[in-house]
Coordinates of C-alpha atoms and ligand atoms in Angstrom, one line a residue:
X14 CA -64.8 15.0 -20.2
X15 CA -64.5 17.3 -23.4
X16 CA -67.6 18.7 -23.8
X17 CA -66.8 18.0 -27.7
X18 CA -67.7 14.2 -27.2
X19 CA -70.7 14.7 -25.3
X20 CA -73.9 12.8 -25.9
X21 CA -77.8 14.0 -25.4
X22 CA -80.7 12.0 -24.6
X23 CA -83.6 11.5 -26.2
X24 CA -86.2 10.5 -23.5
X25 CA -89.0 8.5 -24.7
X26 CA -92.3 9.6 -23.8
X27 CA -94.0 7.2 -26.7
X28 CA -94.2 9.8 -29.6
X29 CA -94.4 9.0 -32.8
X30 CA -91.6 11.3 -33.8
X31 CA -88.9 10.0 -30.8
X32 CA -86.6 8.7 -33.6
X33 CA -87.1 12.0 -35.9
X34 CA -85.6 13.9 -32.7
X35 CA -82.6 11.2 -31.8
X36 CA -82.1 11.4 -36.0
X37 CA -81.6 15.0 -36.3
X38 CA -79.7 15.3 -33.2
X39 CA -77.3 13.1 -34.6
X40 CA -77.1 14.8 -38.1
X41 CA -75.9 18.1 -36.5
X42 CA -72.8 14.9 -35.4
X43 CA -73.3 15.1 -31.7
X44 CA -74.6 11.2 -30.5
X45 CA -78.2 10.7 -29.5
X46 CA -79.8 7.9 -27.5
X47 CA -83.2 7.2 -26.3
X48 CA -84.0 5.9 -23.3
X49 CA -87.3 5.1 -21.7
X50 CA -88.5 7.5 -18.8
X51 CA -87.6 5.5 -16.0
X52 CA -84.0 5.5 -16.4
X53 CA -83.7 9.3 -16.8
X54 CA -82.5 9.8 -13.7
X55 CA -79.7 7.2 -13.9
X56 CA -78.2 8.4 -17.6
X57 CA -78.7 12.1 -16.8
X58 CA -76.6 12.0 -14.0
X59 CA -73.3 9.8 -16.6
X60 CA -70.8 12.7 -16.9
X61 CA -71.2 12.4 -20.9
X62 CA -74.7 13.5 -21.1
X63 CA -74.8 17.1 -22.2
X64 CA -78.6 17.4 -21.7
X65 CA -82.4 16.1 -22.8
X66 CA -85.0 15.9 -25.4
X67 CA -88.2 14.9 -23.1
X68 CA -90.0 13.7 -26.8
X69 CA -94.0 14.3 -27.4
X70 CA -96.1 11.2 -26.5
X71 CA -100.0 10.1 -26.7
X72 CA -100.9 10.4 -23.3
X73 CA -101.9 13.7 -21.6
X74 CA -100.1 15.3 -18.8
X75 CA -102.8 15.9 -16.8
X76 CA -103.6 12.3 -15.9
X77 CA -99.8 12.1 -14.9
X78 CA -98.1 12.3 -11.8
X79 CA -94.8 14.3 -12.5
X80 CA -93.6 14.3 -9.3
X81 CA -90.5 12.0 -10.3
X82 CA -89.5 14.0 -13.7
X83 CA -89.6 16.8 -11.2
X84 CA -87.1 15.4 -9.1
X85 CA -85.0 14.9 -11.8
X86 CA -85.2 17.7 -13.5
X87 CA -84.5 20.0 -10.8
X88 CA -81.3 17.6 -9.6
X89 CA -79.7 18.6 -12.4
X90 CA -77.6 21.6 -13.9
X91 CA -78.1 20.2 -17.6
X92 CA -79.6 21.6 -20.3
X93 CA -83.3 20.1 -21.1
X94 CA -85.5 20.6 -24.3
X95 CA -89.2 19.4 -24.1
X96 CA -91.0 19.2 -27.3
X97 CA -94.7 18.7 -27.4
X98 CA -95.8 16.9 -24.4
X99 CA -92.4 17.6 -22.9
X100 CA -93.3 20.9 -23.1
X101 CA -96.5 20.6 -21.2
X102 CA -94.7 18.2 -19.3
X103 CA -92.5 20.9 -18.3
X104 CA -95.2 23.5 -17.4
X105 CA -97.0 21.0 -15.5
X106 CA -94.0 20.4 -13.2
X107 CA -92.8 23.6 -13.0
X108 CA -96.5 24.7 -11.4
X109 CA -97.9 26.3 -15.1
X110 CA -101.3 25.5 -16.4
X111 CA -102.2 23.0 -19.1
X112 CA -105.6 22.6 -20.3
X113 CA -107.5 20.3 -22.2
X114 CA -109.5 21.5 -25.2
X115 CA -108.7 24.9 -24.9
X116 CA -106.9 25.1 -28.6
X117 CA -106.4 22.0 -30.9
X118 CA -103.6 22.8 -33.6
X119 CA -102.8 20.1 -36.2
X120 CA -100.9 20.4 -39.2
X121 CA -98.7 23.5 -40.5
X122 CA -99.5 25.8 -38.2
X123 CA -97.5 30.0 -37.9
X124 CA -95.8 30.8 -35.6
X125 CA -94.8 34.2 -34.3
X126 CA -91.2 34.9 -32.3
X127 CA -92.4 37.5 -29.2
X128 CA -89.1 37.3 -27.2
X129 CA -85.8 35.8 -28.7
X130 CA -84.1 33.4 -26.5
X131 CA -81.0 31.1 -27.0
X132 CA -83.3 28.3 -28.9
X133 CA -84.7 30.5 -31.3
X134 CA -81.9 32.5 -32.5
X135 CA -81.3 33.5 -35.9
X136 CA -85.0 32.4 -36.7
X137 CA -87.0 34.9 -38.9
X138 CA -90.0 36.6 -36.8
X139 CA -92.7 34.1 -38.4
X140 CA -92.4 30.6 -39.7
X141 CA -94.5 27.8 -40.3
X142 CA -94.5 24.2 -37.8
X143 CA -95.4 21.3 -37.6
X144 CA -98.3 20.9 -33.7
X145 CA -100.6 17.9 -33.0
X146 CA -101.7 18.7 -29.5
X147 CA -105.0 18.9 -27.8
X148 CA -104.0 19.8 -24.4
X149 CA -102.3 23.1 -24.3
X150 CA -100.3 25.4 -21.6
X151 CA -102.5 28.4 -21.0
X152 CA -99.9 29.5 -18.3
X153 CA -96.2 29.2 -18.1
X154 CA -94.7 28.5 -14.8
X155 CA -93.8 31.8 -13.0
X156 CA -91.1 33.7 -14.2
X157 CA -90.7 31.7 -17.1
X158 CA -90.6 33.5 -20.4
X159 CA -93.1 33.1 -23.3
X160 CA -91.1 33.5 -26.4
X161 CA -93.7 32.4 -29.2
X162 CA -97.2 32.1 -30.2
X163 CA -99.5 30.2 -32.8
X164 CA -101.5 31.7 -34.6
X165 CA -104.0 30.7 -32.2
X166 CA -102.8 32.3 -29.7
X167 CA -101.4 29.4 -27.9
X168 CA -97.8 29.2 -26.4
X169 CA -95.5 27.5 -29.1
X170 CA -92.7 27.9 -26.9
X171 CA -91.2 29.0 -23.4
X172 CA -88.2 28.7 -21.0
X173 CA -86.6 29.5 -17.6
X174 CA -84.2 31.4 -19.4
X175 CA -81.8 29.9 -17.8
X176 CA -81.8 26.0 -19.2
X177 CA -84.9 24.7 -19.5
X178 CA -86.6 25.2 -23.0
X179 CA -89.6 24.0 -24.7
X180 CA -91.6 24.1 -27.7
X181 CA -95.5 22.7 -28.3
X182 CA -94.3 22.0 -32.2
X183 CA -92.2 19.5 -33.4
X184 CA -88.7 21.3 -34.6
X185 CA -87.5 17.2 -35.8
X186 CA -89.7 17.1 -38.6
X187 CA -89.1 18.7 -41.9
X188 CA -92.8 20.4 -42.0
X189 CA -91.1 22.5 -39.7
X190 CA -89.4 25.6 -40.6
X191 CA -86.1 26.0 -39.3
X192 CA -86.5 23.0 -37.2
X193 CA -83.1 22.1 -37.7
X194 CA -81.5 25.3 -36.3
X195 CA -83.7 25.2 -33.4
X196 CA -81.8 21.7 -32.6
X197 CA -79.0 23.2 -33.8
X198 CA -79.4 26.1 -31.3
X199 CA -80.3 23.4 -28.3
X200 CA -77.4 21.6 -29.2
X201 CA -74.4 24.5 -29.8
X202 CA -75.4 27.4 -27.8
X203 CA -76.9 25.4 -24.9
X204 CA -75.8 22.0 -24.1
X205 CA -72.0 23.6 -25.5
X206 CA -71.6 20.8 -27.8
X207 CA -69.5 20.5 -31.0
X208 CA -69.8 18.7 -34.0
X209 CA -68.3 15.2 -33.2
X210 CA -70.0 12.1 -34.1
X211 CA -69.4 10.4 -37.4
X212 CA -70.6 6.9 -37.2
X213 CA -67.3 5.6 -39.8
X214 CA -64.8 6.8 -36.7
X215 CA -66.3 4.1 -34.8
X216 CA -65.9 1.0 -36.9
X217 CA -62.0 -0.1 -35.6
X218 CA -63.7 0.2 -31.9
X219 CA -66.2 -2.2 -33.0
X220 CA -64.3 -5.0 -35.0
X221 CA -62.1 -4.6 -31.9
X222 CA -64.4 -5.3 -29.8
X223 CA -65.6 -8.3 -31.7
X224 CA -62.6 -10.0 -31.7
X225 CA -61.8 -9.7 -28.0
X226 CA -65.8 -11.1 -27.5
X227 CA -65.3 -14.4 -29.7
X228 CA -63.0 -16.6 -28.0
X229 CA -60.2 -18.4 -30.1
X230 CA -61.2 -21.5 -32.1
X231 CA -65.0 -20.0 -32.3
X232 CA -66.9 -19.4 -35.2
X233 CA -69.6 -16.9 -35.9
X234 CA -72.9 -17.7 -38.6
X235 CA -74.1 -15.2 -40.2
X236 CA -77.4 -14.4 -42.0
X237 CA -77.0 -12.8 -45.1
X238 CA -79.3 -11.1 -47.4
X239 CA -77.6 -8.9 -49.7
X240 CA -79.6 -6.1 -48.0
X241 CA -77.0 -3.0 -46.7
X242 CA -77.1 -4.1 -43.3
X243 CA -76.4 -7.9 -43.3
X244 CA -73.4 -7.3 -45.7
X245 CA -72.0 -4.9 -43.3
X246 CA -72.2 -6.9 -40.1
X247 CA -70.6 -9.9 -42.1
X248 CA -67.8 -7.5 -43.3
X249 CA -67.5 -5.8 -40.1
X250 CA -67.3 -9.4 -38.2
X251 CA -65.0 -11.1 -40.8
X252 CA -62.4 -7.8 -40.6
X253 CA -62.8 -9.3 -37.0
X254 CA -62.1 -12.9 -37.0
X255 CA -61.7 -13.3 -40.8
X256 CA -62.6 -17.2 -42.1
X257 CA -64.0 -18.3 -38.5
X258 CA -66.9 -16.4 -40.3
X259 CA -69.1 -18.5 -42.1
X260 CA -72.4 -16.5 -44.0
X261 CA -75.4 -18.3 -44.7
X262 CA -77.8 -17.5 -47.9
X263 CA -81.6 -18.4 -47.8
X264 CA -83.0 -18.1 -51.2
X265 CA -86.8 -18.1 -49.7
X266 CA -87.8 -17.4 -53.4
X267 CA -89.2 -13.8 -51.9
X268 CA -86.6 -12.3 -52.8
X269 CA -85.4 -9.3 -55.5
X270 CA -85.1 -10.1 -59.2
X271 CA -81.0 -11.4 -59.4
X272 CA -80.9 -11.3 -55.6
X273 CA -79.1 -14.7 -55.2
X274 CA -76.1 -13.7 -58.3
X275 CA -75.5 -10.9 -56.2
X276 CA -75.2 -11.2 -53.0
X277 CA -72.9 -14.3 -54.2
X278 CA -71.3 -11.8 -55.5
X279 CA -70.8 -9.0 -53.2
X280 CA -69.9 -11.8 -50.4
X281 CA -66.7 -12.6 -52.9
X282 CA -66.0 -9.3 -53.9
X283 CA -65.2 -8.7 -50.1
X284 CA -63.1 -11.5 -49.8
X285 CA -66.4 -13.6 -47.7
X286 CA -65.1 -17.0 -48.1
X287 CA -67.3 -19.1 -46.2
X288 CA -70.8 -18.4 -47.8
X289 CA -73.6 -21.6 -47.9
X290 CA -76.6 -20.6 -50.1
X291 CA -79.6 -22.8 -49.7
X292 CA -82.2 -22.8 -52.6
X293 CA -85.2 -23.1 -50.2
X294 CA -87.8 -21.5 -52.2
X295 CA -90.2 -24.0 -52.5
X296 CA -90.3 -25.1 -48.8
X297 CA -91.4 -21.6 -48.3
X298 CA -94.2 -21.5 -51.1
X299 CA -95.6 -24.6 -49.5
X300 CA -95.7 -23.5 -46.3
X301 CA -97.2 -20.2 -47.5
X302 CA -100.1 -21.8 -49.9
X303 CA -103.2 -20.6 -49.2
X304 CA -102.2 -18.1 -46.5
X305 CA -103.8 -15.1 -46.9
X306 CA -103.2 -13.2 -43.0
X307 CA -100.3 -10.6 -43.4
X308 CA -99.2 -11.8 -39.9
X309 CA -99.7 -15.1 -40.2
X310 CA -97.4 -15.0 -43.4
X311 CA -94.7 -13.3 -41.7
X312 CA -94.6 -15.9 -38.7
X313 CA -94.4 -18.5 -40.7
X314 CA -91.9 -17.1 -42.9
X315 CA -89.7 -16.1 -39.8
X316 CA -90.4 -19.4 -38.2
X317 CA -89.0 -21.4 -41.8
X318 CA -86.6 -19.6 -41.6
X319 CA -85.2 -20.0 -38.4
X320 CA -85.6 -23.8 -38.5
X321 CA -83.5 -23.7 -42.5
X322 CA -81.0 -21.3 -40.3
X323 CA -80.9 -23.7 -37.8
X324 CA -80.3 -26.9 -39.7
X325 CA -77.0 -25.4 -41.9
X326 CA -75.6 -23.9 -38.8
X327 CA -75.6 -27.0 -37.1
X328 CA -73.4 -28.6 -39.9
X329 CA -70.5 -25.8 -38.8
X330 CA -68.0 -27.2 -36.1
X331 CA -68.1 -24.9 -33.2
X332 CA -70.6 -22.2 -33.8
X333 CA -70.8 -20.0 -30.8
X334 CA -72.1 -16.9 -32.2
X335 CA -74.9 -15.9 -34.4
X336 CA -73.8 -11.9 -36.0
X337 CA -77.3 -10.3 -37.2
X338 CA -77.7 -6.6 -38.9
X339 CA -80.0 -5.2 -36.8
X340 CA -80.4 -1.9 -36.5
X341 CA -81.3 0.9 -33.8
X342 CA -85.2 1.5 -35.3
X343 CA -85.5 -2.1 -35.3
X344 CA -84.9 -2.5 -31.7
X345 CA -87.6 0.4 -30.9
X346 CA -90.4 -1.3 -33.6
X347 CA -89.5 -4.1 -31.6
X348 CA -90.2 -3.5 -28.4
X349 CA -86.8 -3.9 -27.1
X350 CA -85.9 -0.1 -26.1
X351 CA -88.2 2.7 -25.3
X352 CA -90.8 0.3 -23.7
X353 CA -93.5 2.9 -24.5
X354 CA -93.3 2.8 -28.7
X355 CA -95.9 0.6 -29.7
X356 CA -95.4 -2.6 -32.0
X357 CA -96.7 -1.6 -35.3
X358 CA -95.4 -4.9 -37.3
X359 CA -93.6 -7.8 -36.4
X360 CA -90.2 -7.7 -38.1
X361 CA -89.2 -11.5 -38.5
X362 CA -85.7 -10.4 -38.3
X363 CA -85.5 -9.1 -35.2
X364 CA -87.9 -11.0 -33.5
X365 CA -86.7 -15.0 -34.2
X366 CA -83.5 -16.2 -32.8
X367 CA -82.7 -19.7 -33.1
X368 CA -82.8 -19.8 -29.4
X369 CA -82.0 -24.0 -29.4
X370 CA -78.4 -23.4 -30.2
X371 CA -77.9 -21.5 -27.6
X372 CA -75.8 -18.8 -29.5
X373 CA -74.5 -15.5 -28.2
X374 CA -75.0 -12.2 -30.2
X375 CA -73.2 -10.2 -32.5
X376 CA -75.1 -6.9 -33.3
X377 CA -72.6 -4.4 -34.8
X378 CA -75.0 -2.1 -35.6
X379 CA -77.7 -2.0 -33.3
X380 CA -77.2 1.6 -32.2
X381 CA -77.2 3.2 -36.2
X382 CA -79.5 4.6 -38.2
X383 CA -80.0 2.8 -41.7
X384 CA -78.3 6.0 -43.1
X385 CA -75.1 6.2 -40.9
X386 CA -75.0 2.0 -41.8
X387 CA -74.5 3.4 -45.4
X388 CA -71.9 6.0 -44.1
X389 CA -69.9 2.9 -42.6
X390 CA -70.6 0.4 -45.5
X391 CA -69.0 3.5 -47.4
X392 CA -66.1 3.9 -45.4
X393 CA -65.6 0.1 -45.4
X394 CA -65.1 0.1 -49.3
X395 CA -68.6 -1.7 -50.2
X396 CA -69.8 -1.6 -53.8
X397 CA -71.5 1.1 -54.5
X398 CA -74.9 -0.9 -54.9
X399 CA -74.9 -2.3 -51.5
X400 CA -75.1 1.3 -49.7
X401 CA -77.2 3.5 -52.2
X402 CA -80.0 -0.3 -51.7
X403 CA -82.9 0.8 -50.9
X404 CA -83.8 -1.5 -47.8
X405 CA -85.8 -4.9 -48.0
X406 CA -88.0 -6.4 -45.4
X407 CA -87.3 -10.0 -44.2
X408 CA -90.0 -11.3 -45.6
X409 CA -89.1 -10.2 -48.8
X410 CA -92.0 -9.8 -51.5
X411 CA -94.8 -11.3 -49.3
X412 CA -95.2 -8.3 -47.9
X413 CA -95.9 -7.1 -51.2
X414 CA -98.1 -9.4 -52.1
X415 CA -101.9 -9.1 -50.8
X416 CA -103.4 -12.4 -50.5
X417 CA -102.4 -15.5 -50.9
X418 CA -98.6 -15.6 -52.1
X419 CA -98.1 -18.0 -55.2
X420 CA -95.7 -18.1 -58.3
X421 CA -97.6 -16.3 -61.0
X422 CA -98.0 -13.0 -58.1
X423 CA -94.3 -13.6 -57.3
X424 CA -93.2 -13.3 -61.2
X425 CA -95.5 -10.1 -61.7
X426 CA -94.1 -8.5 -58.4
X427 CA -90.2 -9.7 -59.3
X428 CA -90.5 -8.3 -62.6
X429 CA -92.7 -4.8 -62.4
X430 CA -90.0 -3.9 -59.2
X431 CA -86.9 -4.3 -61.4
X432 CA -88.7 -1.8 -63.9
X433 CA -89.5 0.3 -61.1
X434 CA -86.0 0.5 -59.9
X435 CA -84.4 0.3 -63.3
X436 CA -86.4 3.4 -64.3
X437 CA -85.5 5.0 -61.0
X438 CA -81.9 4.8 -61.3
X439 CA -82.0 5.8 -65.4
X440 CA -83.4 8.8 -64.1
X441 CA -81.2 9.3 -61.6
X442 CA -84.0 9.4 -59.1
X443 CA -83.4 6.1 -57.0
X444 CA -81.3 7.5 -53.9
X445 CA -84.0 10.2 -53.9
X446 CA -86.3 7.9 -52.5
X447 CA -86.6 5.4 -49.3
X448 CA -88.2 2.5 -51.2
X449 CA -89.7 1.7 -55.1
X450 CA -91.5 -1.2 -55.6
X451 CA -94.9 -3.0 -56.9
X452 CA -97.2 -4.6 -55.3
X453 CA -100.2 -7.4 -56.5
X454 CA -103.1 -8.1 -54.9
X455 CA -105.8 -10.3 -56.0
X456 CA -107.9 -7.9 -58.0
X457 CA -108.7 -7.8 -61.9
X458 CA -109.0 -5.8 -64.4
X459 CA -110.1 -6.5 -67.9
X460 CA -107.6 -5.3 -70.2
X461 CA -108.1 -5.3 -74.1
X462 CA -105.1 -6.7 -75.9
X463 CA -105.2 -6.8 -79.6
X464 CA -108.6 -7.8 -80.2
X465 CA -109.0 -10.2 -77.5
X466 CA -110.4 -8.9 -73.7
X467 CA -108.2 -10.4 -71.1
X468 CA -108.7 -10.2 -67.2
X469 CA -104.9 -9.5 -65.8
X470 CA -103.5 -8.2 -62.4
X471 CA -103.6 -4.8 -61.1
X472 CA -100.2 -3.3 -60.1
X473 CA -99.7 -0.9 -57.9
X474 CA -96.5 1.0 -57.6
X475 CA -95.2 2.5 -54.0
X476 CA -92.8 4.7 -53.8
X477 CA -91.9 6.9 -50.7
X478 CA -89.5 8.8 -49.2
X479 CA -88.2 9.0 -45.7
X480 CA -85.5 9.0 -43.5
X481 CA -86.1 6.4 -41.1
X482 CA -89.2 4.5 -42.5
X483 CA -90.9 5.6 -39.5
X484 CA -92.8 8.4 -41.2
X485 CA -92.7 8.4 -45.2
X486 CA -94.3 10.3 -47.8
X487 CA -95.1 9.5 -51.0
X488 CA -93.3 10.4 -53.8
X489 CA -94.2 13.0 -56.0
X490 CA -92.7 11.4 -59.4
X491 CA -93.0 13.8 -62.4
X492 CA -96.0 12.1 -65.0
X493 CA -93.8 11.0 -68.0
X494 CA -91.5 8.8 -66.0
X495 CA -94.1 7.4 -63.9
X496 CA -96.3 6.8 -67.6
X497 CA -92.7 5.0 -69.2
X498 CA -92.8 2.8 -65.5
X499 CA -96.7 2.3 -66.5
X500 CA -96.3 1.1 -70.2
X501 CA -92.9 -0.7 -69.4
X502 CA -94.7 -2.9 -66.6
X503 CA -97.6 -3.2 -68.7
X504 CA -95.5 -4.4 -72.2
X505 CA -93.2 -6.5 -70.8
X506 CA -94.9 -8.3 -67.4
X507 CA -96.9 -11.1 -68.8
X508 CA -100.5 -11.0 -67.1
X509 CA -100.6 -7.2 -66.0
X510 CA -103.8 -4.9 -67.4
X511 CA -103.8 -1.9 -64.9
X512 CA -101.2 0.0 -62.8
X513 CA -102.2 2.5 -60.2
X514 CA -99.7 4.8 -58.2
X515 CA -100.1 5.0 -54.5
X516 CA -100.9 8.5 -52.7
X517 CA -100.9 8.0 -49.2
X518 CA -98.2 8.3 -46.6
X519 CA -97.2 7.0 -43.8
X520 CA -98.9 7.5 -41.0
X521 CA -102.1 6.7 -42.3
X522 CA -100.9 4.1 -44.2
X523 CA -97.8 1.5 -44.0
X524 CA -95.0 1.5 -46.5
X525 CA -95.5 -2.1 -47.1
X526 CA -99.1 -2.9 -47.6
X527 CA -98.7 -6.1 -45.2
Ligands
XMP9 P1 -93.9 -0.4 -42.7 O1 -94.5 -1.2 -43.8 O2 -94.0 -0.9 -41.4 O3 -92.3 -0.4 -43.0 O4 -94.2 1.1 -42.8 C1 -91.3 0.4 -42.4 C2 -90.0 -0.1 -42.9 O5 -89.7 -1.4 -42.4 C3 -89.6 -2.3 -43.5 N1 -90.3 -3.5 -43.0 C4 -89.7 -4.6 -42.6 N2 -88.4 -4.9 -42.5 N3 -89.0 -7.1 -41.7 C5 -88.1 -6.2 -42.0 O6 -86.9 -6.5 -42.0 C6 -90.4 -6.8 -41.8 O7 -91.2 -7.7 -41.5 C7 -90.7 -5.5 -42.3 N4 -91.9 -4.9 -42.5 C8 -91.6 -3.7 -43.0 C9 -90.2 -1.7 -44.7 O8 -89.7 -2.2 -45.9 C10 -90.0 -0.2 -44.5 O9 -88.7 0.2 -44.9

């Protein structure tokens, strides 16, 4: 095969950053996929794997028997980066010494080149990364090559010089200096691979596929939202199989301010003819009254849901598949790839299929990044508004809402979110940032208004920036817009007295705040 339209893996050791790595690899256009350790033997042996990425994980090395990522490793001619605990991974096998305690580095840390190898060429002599590690390699393997050090002395990064490489920062994340061209280096002047990948070449391959998978006479329901991904799989699917798609609209009454008008009509606007939109907002406050558990919430909303799903798609003659926009990240949150990423939240749309009908799956995008699902929502001629969208969780503003959801907390969160956007986009700050919303919990504050004191709700506004929602951090909006925002939210939703800003990131905190 052309080594152009070579892939690399990305082997999951459960690091928080797995995604970063596959991410980035796939910026510099060369395909990325993650796999769990256990099949590493099986995909590095495909002839279209170019090399690895072992990725960082929470366990240590030392309590690990390696003796099977040896094997592998050393059946191999192919090019392998570790990063973090691949890199004492790496050590460990290769008969170095890792140590616990030794030096603990987290945070920007500086690091100093002492021998210039393939990886870090064209890097300035210092530069600043990204470590979290408390075990550390205090010996490289013999005659391997030390080519940097912290400023703690400890190894930042070694190799065979020959093609094994590793590094105890993190070169995916953007605290890292230069991170990019180390990946860049891995990639180019080590695996041999090109720039290739551009998620938009592979959209024919996929309607194609489609319509050879649904059988003649079938139909396909779909479960729209207006969000960027659901209004790509239903365009991908209906370039397909064209009217034997039919889209279905829940109006859970979570939803955006104007949601319903427009997804109506965007579905139109691409020539969606089959599109049922169910007003089920109140079924979904009922069964939400006086539910104040964030989890409990989402099940319920995912379980309504299903059951609404279930009940119009039932009325279609001959549904035999169920098309669904999830996306790569989702499958990992999930559980469903990388069986060593740990479930952070359940995601109601990934998690509830409406398993009585029996109805086999279209995923069109399950391998994408949310950003390469705008690159093809792009390419496939979508209103601008549906790819700059900043994403929306399935359960839609009651993950916004702390406490128990009801229609007073709805209207304040509706309403001071449009501002927040509006504002966003006036500036021309909105596809600056991952998400921008408010959200209402059950605390007061006593607000003076005219002469009268008046206990109203406290809003606070979130807005981050990312590039996966994996990690996010918040956004560092300039005072004067974030004061018009304030006043705005404050003059014009009915029952507000305070807004506060929120200053954490992600990790500690969650982007939603349930
Ligand atoms: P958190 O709050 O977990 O969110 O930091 C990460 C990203 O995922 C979105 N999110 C969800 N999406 N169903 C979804 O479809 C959910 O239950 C859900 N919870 C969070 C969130 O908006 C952010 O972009």
């Amino acid at each position: 095969m052309e080594s152009r339209y070579k892939k690399v893996l990305v082997v999951d050791f459960g690091g928080q950053y797995t995604h970063q790595i596959a991410r980035r690899v796939r910026e510099l256009k060369v395909y990325s996929e993650i796999i769990s350790p256990e099949d590493f033997e099986k995909e590095l042996k495909k002839m279209d794997i170019a090399g690895a990425i072992l990725s960082g994980g929470p366990k240590s090395v030392l309590d690990e028997d390696l003796e099977n990522v040896k094997k592998v490793l050393e059946s191999t001619e192919k090019p392998v980066l570790g990063i973090c605990y691949g890199h004492q991974l790496l050590a460990k096998a290769f008969g170095g010494l890792v140590e616990k305690n030794v030096v603990r580095e987290y945070g920007r840390t500086r690091i100093k080149i002492v021998y210039r190898d393939k990886l870090l060429t064209d890097l300035p002599e210092e530069f600043w990364a990204w470590m979290s590690h408390w075990d550390t390699v205090t010996k490289p393997p013999k005659s391997w090559i030390v080519t940097s050090i912290s400023e703690s002395g400890a190894i930042a990064s070694m190799t065979d010089n020959h093609r094994i490489y590793s590094t105890q920062f993190h070169p995916e994340v953007t605290h890292t200096e230069h991170g990019l061209k180390i990946l860049e280096n891995f990639l180019r002047k080590i695996c041999y691979v090109e720039p290739w990948w551009d998620p938009g070449d592979v959209v024919e391959k996929i309607v194609e596929d489609i319509r050879n998978m649904v059988g003649p006479g079938e139909n396909v329901v779909c479960a729209v939202s207006g969000g960027v991904d659901s209004t790509t799989t239903a365009v991908i699917t209906h370039k397909a199989i064209g009217d034997r798609l039919y889209c279905i609209f829940i109006d859970t009454g979570l939803m955006r301010k104007d949601e319903r008008e427009e997804v109506v009509e965007t579905l139109k606007h691409v020539g969606i003819k089959n599109l049922i939109v169910i007003d089920a907002s109140k079924r979904f406050l009922e069964k939400l009254r006086r539910i104040t558990d964030p989890e409990i919430k989402r099940r319920i909303i995912g379980e309504e849901f299903i059951r609404i799903f279930e009940e119009e798609a039932l009325k279609i003659p001959n549904v035999k598949w169920l098309a669904q926009g999830t996306i790569y990240p989702d499958r990992i949150e999930s559980g469903r790839v990388g069986a060593k990423s740990s479930l952070i939240k359940s995601h109601h749309n990934v998690g509830g299929l409406p398993d009585k009908m029996n109805l086999k799956l279209i995923e069109p995008l399950k391998d994408f990044y949310k950003d390469e699902v705008r690159m093809i929502a792009r390419k496939l001629g979508l209103p601008k508004n549906i790819w700059t969208r900043h994403p929306f969780p399935g359960p839609g503003l009651a993950v916004r809402i702390i406490g128990e959801i009801n229609e007073e907390k709805l209207r304040i969160c509706r309403e001071a979110s449009a501002i927040i956007e509006e504002e966003l986009k006036r500036a021309g700050l909105y596809e600056e940032v991952w998400q921008a919303f408010a959200v209402v919990g059950d605390d007061k504050w006593v607000g003076v208004m005219g002469d009268t004191r008046k206990e109203g709700y406290i809003v606070t506004v979130r807005i981050v920036q990312s590039i996966d929602g994996m990690t996010a951090d918040w956004y560092k909006i300039n005072y004067e817009l974030l004061d018009k925002i304030s006043r705005r939210i404050i003059n014009e939703v009915e029952n507000v007295t305070m807004v506060t800003y929120a200053v954490t990131s992600k990790p500690p905190s969650t982007i939603e705040p349930c």
